[in-house]
Structures are given as structure tokens and as C-alpha cells.
PQR file of N, CA, C, O and H, with PARSE charges and radii, in Angstrom:
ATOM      1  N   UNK A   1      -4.556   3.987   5.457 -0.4000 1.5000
ATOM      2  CA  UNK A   1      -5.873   4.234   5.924 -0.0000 2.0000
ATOM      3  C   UNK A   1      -6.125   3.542   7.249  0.5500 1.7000
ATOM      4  O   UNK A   1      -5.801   2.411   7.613 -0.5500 1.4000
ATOM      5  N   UNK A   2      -6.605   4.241   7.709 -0.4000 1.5000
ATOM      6  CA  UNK A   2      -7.282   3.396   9.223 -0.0000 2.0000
ATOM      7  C   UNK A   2      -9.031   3.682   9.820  0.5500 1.7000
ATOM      8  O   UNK A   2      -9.510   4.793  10.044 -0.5500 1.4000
ATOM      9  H   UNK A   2      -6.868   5.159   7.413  0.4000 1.0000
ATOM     10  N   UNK A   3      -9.674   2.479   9.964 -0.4000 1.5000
ATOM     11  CA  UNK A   3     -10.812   2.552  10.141 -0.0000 2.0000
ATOM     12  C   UNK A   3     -11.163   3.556  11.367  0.5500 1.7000
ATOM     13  O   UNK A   3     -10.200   4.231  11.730 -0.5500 1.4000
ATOM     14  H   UNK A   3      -9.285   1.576   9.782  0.4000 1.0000
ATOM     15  N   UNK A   4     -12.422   3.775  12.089 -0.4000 1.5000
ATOM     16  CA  UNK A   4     -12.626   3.993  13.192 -0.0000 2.0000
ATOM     17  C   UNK A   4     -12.623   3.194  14.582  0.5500 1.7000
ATOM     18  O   UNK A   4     -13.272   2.154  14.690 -0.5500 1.4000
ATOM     19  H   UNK A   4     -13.204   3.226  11.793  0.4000 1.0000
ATOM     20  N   UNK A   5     -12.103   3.555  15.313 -0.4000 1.5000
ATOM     21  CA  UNK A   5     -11.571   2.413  16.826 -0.0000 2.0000
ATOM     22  C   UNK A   5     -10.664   1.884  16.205  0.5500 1.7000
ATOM     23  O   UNK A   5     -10.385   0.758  16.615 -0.5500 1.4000
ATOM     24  H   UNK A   5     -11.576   4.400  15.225  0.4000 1.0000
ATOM     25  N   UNK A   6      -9.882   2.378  15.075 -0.4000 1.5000
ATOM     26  CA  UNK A   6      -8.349   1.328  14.949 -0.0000 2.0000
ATOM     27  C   UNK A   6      -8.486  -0.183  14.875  0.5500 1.7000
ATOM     28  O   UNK A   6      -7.629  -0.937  15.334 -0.5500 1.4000
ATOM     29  H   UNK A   6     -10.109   3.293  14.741  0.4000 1.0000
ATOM     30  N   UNK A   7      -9.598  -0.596  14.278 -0.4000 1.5000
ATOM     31  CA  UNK A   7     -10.019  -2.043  14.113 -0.0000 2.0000
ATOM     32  C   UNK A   7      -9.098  -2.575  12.881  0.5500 1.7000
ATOM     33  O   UNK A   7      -8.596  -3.697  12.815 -0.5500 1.4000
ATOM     34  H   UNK A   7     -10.295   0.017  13.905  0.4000 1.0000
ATOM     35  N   UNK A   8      -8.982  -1.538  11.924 -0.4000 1.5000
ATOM     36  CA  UNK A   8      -8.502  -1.824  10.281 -0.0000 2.0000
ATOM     37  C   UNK A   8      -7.488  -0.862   9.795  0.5500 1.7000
ATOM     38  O   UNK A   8      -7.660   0.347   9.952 -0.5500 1.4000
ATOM     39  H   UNK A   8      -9.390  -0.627  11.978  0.4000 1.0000
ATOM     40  N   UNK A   9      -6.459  -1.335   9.222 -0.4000 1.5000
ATOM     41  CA  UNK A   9      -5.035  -0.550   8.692 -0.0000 2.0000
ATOM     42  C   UNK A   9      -4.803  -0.960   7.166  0.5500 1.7000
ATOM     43  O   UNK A   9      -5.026  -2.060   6.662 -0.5500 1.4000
ATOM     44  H   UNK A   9      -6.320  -2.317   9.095  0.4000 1.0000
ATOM     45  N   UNK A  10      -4.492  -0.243   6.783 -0.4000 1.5000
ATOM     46  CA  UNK A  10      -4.502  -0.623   5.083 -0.0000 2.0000
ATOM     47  C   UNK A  10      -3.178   0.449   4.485  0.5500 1.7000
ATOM     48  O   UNK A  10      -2.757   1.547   4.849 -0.5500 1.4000
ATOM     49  H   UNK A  10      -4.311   0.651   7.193  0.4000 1.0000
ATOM     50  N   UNK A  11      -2.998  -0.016   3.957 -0.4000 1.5000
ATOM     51  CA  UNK A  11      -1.977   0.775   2.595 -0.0000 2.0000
ATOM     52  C   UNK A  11      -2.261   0.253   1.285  0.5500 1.7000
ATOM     53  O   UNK A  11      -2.018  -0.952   1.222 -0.5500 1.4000
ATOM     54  H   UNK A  11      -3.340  -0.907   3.661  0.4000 1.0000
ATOM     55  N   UNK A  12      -2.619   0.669   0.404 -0.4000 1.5000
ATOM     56  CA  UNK A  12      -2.513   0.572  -0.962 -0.0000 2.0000
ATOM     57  C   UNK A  12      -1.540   1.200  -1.904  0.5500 1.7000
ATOM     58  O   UNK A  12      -1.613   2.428  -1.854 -0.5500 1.4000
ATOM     59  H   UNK A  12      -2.816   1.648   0.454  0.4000 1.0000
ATOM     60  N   UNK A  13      -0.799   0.824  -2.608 -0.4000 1.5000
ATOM     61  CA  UNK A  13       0.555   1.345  -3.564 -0.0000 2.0000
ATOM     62  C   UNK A  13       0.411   0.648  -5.073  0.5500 1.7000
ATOM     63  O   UNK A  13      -0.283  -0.293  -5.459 -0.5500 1.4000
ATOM     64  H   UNK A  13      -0.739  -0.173  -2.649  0.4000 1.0000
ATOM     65  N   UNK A  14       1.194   1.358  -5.638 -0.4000 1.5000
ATOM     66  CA  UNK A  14       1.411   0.749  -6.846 -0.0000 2.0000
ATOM     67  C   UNK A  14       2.450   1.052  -7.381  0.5500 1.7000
ATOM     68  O   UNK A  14       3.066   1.868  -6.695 -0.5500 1.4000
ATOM     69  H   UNK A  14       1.758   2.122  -5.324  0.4000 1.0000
ATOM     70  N   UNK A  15       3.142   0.678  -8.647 -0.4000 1.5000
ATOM     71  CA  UNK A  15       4.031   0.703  -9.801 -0.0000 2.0000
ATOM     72  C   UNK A  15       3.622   0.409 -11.076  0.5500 1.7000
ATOM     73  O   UNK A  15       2.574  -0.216 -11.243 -0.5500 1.4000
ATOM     74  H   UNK A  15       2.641   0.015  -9.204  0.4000 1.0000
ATOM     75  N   UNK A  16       4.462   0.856 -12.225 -0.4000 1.5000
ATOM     76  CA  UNK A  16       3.713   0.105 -14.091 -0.0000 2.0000
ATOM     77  C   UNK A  16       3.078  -1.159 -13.793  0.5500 1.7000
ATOM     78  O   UNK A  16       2.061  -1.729 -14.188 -0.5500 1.4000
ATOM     79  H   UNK A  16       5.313   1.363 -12.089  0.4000 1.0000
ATOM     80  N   UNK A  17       4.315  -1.499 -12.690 -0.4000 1.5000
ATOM     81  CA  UNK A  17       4.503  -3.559 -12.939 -0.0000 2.0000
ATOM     82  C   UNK A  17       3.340  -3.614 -11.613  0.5500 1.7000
ATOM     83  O   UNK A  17       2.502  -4.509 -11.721 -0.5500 1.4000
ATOM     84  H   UNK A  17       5.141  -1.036 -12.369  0.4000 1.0000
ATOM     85  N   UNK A  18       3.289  -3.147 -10.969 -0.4000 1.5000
ATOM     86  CA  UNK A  18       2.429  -4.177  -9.876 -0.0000 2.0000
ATOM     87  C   UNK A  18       1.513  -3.210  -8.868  0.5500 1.7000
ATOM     88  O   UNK A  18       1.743  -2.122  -8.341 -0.5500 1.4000
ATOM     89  H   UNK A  18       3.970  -2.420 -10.881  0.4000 1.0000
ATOM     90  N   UNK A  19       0.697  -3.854  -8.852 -0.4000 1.5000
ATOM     91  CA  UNK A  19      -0.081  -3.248  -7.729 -0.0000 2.0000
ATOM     92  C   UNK A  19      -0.558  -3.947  -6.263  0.5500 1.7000
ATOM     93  O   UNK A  19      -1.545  -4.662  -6.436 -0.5500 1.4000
ATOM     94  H   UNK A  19       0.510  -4.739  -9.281  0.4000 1.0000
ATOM     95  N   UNK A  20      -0.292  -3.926  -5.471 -0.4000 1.5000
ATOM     96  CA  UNK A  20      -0.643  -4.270  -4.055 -0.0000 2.0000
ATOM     97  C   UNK A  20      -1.300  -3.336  -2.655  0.5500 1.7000
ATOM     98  O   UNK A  20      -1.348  -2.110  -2.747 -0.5500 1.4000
ATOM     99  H   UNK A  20       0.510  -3.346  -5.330  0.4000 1.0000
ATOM    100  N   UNK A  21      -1.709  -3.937  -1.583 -0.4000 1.5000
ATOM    101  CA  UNK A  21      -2.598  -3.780  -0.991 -0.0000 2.0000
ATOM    102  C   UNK A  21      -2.376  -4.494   0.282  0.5500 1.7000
ATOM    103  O   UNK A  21      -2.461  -5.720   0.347 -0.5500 1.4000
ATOM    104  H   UNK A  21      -1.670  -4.933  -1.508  0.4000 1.0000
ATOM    105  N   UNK A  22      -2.004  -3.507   1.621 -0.4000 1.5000
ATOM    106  CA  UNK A  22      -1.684  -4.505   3.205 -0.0000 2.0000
ATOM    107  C   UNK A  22      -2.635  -4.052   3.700  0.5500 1.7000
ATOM    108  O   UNK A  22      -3.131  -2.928   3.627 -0.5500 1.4000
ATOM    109  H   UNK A  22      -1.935  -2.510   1.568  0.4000 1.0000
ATOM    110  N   UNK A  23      -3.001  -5.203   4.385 -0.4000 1.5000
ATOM    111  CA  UNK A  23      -4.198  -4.997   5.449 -0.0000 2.0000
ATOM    112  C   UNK A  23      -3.835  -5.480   7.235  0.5500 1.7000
ATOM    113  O   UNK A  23      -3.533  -6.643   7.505 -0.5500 1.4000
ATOM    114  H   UNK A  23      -2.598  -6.117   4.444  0.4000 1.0000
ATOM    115  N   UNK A  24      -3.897  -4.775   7.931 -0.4000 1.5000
ATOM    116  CA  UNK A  24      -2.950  -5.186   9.470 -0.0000 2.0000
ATOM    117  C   UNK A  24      -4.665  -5.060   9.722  0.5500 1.7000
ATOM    118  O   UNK A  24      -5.549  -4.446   9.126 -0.5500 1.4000
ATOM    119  H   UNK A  24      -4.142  -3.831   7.712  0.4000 1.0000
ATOM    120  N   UNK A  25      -4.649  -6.157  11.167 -0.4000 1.5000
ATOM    121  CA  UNK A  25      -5.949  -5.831  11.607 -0.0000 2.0000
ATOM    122  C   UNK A  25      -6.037  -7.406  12.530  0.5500 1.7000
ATOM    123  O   UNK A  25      -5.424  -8.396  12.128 -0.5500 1.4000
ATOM    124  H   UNK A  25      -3.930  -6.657  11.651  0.4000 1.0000
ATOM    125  N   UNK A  26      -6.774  -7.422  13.622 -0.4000 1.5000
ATOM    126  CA  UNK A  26      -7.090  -8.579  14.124 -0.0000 2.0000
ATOM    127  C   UNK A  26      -8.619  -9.214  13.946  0.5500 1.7000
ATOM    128  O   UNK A  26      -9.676  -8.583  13.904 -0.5500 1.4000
ATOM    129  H   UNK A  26      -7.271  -6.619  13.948  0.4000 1.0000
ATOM    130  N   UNK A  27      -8.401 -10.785  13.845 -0.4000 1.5000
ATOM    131  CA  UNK A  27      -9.621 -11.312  13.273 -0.0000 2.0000
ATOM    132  C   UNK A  27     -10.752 -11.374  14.155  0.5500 1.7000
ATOM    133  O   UNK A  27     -11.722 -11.987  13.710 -0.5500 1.4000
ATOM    134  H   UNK A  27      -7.543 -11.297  13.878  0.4000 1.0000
ATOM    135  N   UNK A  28     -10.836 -10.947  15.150 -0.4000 1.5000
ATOM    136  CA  UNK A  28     -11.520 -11.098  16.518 -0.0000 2.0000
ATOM    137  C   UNK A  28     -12.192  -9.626  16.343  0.5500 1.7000
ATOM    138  O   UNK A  28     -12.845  -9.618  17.387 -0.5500 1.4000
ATOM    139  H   UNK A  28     -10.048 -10.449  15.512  0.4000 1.0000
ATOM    140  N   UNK A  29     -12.419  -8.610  15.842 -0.4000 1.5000
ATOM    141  CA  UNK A  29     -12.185  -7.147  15.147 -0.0000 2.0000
ATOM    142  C   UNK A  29     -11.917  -6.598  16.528  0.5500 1.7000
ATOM    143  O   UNK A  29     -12.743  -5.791  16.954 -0.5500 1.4000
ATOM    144  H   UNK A  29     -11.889  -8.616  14.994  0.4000 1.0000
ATOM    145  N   UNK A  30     -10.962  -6.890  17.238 -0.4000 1.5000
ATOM    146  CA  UNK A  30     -10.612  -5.799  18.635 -0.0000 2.0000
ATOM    147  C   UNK A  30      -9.942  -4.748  18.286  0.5500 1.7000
ATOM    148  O   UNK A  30      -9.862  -4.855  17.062 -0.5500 1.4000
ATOM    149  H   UNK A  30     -10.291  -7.546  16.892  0.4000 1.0000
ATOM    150  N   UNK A  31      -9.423  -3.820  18.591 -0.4000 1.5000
ATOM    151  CA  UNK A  31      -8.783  -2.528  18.396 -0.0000 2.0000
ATOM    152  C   UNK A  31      -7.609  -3.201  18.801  0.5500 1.7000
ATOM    153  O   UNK A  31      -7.284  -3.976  19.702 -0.5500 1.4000
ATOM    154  H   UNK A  31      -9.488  -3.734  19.585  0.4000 1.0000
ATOM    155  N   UNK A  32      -6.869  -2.421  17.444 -0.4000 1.5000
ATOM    156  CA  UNK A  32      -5.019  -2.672  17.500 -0.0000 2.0000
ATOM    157  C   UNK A  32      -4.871  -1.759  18.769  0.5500 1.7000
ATOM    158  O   UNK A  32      -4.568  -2.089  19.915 -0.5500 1.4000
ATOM    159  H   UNK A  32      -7.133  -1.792  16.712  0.4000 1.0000
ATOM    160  N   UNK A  33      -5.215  -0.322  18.172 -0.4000 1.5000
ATOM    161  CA  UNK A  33      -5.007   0.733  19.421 -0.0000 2.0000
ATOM    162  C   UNK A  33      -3.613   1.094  19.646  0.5500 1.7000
ATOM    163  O   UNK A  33      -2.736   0.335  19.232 -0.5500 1.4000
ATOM    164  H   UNK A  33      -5.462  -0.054  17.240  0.4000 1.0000
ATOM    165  N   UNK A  34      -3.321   2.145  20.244 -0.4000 1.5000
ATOM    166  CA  UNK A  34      -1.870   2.810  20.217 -0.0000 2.0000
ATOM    167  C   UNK A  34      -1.480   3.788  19.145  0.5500 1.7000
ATOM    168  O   UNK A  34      -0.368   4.201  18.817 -0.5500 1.4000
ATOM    169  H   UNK A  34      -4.033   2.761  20.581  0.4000 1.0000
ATOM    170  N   UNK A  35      -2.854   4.089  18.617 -0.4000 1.5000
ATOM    171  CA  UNK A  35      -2.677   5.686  17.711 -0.0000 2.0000
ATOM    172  C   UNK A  35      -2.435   4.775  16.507  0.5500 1.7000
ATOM    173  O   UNK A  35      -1.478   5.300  15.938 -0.5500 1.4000
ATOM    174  H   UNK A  35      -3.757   3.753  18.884  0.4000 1.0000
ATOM    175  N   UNK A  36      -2.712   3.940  15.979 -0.4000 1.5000
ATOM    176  CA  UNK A  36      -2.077   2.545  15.007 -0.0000 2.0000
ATOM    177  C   UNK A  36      -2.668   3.403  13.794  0.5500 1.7000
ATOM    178  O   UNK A  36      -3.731   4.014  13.904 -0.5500 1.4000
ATOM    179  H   UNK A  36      -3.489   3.514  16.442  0.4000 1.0000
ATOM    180  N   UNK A  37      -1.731   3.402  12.378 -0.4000 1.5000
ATOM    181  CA  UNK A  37      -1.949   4.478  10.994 -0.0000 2.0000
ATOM    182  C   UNK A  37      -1.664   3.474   9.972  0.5500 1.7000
ATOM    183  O   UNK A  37      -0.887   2.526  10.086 -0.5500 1.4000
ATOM    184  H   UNK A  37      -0.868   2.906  12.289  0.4000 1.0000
ATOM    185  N   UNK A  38      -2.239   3.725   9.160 -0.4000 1.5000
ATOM    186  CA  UNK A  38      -1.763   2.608   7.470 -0.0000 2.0000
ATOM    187  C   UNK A  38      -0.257   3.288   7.434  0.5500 1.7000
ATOM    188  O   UNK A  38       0.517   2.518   6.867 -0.5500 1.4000
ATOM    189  H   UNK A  38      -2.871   4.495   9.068  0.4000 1.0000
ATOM    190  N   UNK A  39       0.385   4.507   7.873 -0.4000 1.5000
ATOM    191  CA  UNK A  39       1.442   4.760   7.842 -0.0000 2.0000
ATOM    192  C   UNK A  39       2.737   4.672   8.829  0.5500 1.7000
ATOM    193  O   UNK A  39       3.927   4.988   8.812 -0.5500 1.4000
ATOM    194  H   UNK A  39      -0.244   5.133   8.333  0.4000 1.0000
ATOM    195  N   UNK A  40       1.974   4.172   9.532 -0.4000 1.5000
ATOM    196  CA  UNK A  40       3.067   3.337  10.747 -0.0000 2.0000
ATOM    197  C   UNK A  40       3.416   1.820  10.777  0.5500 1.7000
ATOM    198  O   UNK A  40       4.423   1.210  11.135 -0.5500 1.4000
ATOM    199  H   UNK A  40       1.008   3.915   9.546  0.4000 1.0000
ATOM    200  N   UNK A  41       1.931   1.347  10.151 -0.4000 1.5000
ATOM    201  CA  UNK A  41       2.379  -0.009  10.234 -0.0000 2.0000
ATOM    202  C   UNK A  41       2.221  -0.901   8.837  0.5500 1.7000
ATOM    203  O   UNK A  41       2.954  -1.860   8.594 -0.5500 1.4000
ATOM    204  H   UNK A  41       1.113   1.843   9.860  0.4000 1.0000
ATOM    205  N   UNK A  42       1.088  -0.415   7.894 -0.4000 1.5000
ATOM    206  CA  UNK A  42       1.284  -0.903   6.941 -0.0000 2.0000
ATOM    207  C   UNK A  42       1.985  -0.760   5.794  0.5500 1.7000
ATOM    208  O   UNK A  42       2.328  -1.704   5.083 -0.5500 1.4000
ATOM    209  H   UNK A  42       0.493   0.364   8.091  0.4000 1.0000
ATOM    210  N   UNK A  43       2.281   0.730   5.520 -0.4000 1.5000
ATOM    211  CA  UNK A  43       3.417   1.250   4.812 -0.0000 2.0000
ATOM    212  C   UNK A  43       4.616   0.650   5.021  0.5500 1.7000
ATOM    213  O   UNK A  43       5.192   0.301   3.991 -0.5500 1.4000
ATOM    214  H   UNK A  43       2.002   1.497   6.098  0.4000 1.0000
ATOM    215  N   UNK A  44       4.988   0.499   5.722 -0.4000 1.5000
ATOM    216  CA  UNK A  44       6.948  -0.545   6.023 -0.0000 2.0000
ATOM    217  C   UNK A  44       6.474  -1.947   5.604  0.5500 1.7000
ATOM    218  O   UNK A  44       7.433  -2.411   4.987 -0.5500 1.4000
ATOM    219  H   UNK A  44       4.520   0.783   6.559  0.4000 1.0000
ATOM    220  N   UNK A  45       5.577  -2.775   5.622 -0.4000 1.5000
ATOM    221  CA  UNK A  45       5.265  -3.813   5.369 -0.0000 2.0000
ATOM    222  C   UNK A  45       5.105  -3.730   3.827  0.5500 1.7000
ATOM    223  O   UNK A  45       5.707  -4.511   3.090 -0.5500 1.4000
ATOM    224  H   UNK A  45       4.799  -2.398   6.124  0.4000 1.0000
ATOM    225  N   UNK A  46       4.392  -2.895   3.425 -0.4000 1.5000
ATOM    226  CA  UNK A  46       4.269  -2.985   1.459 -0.0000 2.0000
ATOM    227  C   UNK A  46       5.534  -2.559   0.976  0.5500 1.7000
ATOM    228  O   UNK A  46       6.211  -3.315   0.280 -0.5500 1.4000
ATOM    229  H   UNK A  46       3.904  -2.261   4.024  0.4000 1.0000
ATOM    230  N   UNK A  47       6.136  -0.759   1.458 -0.4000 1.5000
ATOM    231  CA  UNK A  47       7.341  -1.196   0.975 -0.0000 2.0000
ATOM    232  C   UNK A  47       8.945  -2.309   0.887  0.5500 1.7000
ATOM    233  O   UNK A  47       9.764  -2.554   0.002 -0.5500 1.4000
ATOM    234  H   UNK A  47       5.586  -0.145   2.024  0.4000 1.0000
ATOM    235  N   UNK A  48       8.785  -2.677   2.143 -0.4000 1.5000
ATOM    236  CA  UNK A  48       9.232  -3.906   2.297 -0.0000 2.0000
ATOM    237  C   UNK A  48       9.167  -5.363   1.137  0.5500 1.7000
ATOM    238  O   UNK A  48      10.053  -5.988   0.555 -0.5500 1.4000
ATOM    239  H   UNK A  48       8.119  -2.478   2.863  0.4000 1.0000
ATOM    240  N   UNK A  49       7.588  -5.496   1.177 -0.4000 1.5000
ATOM    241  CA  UNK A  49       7.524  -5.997  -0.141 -0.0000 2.0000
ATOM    242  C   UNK A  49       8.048  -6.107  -1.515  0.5500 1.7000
ATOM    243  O   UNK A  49       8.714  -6.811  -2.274 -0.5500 1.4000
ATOM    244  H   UNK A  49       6.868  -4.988   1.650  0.4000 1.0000
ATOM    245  N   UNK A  50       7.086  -4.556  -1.358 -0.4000 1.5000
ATOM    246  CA  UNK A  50       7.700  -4.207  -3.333 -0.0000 2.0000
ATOM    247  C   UNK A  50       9.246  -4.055  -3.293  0.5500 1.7000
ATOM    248  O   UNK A  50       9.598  -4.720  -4.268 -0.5500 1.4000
ATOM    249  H   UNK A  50       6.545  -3.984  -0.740  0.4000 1.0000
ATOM    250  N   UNK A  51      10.385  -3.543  -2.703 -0.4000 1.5000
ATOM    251  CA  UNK A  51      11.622  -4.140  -2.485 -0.0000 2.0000
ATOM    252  C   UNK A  51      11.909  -5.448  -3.092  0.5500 1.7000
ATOM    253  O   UNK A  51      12.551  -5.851  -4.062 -0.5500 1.4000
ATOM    254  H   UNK A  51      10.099  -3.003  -1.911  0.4000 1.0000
ATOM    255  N   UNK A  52      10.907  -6.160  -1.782 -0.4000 1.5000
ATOM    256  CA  UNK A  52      12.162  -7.661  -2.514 -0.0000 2.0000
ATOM    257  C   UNK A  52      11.204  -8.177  -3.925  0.5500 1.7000
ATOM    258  O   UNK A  52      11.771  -9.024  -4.616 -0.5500 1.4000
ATOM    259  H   UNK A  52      10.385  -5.833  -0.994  0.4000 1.0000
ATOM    260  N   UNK A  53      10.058  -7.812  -4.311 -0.4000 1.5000
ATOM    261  CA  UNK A  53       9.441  -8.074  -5.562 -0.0000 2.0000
ATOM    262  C   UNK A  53      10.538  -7.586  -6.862  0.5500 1.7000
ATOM    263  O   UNK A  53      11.257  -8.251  -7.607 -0.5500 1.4000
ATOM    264  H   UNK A  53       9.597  -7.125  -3.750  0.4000 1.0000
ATOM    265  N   UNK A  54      10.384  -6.675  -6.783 -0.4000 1.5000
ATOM    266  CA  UNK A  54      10.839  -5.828  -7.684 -0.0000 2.0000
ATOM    267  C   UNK A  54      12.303  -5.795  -7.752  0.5500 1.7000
ATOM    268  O   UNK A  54      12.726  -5.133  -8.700 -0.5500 1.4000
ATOM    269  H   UNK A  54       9.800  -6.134  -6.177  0.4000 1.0000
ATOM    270  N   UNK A  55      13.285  -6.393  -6.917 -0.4000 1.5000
ATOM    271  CA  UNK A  55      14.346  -6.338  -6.902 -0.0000 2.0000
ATOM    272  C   UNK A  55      15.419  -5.911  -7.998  0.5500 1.7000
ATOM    273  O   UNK A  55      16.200  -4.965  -8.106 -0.5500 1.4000
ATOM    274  H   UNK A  55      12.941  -6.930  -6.147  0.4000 1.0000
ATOM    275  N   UNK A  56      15.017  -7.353  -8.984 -0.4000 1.5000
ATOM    276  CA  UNK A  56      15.767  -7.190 -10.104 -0.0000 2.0000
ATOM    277  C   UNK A  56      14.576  -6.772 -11.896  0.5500 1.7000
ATOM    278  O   UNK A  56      14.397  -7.080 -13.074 -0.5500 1.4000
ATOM    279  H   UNK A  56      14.383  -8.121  -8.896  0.4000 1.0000
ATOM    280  N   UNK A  57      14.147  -5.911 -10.801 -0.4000 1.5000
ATOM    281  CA  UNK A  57      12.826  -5.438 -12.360 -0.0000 2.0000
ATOM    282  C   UNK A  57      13.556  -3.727 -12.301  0.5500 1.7000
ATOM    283  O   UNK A  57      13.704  -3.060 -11.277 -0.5500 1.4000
ATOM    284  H   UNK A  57      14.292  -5.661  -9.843  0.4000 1.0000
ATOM    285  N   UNK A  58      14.010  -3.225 -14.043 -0.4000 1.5000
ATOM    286  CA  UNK A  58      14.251  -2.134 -14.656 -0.0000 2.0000
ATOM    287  C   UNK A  58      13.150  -0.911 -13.560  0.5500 1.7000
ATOM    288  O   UNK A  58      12.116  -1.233 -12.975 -0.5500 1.4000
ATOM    289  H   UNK A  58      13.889  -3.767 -14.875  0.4000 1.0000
ATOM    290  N   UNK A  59      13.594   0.033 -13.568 -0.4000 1.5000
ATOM    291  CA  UNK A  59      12.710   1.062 -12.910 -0.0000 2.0000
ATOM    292  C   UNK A  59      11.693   1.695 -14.388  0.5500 1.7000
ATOM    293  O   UNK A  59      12.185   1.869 -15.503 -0.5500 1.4000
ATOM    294  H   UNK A  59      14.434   0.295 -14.044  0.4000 1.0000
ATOM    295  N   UNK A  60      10.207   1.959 -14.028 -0.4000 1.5000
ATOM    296  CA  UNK A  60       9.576   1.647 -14.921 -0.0000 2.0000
ATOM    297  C   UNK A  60       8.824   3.387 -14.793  0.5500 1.7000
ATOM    298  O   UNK A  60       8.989   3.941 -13.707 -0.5500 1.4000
ATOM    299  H   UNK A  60       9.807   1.817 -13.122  0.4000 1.0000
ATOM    300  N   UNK A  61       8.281   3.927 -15.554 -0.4000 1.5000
ATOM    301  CA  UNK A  61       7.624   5.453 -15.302 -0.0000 2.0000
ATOM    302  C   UNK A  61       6.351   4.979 -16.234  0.5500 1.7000
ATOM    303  O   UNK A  61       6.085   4.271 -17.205 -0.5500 1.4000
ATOM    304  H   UNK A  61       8.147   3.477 -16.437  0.4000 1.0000
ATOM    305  N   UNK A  62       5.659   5.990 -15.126 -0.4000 1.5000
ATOM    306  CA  UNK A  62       3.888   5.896 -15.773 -0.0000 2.0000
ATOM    307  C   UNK A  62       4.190   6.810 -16.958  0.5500 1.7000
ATOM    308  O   UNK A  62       5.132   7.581 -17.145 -0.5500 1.4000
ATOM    309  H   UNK A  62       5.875   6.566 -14.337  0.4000 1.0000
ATOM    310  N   UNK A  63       2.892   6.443 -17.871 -0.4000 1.5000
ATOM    311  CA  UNK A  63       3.101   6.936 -19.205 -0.0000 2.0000
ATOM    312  C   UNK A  63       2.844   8.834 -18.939  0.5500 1.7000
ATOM    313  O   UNK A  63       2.037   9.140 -18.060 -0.5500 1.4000
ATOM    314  H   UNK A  63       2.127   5.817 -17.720  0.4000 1.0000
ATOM    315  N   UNK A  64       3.337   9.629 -19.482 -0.4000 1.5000
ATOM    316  CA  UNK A  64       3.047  11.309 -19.354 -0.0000 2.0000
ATOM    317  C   UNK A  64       1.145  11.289 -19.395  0.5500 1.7000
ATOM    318  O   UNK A  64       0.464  10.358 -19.825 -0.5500 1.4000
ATOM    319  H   UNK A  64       3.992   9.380 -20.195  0.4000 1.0000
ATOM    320  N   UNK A  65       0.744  12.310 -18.942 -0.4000 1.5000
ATOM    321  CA  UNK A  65      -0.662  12.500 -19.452 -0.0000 2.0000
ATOM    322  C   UNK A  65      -0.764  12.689 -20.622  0.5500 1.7000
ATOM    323  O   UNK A  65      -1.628  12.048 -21.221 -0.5500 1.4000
ATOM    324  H   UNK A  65       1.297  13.066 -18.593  0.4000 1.0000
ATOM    325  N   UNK A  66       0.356  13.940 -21.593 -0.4000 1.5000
ATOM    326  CA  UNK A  66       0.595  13.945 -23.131 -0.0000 2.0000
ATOM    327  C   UNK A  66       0.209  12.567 -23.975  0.5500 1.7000
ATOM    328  O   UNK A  66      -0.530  12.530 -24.958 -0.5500 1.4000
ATOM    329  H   UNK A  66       1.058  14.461 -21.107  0.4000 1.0000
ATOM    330  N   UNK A  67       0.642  11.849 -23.580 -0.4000 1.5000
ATOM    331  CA  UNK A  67       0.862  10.415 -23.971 -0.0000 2.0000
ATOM    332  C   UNK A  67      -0.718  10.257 -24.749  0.5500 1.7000
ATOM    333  O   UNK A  67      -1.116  10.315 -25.913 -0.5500 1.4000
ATOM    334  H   UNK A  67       1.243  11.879 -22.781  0.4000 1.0000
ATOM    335  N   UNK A  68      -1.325  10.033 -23.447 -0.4000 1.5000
ATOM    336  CA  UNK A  68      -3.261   9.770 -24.150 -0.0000 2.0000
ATOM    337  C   UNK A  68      -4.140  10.167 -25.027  0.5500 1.7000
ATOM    338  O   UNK A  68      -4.710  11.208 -24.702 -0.5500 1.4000
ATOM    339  H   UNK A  68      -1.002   9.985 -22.502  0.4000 1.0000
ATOM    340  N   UNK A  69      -4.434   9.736 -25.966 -0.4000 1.5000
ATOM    341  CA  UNK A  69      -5.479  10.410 -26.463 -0.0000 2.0000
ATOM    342  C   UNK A  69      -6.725  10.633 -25.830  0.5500 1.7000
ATOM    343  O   UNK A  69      -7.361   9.852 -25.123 -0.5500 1.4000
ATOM    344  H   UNK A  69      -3.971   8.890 -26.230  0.4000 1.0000
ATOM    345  N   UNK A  70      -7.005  11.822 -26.174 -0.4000 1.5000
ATOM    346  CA  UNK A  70      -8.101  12.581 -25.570 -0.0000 2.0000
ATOM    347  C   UNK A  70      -9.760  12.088 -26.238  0.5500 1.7000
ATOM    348  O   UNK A  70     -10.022  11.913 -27.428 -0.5500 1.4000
ATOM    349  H   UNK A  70      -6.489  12.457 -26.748  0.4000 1.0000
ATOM    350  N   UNK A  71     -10.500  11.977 -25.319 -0.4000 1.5000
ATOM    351  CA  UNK A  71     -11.775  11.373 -25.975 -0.0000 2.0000
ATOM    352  C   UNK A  71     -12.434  12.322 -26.813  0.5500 1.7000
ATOM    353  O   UNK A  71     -13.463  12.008 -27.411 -0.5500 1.4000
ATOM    354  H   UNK A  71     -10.288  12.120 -24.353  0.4000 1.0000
TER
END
């Protein structure tokens, strides 16, 4: 995600095991600027992350929708 004027960059992701959240952005709120995308710059940074998190964790699958009981 990216705000308007490129002030704020975000990616949000998840897995079973974990959920996380990057935020690129300067504290001064100036514009990063340069066309700047949650998918240029914060995406390589979370997956990067969850990589070395997850390293030695089993690969895990969300439960089917079947799975739920229905209200």
C-alpha cells in the first residue's frame, strides 16, 4: 500500500504461524518519492523476513473453507 504524496509504504502478509506488517516511510513525513509502492520496497523487506523467521518451521496450509462450521 502506499499513501498519497508517497509519504507511507506498507505491506501486510501472513502465514498459519505468523502474521506481520512493514512500514517504509520517513519521520519528518517528507515524500520518499520516485514512484515508491508497498511492492517495490516493502514487499522484499517482509519477505525477506518471513524467510529467515520461518526458516526451520514445517510448511503450514490454512484450514479448507469445508473445514468450518457454518453458523
Amino acid at each position: 500500500g502506499t499513501t498519497s504524496s508517497e509519504r507511507d509504504i506498507w505491506f501486510v502478509g501472513y502465514v498459519p504461524q505468523l502474521s506481520t506488517a512493514v512500514w517504509v516511510g520517513n519521520d519528518n513525513n517528507r515524500p520518499i518519492g520516485g514512484g515508491a509502492t508497498g511492492g517495490v520496497y516493502a514487499a522484499p523487506i517482509w519477505r525477506n523476513f518471513m524467510l529467515k523467521a520461518l526458516k526451520n518451521e514445517p510448511v503450514q496450509y490454512f484450514p479448507s473453507p469445508a473445514k468450518f462450521n457454518r453458523p
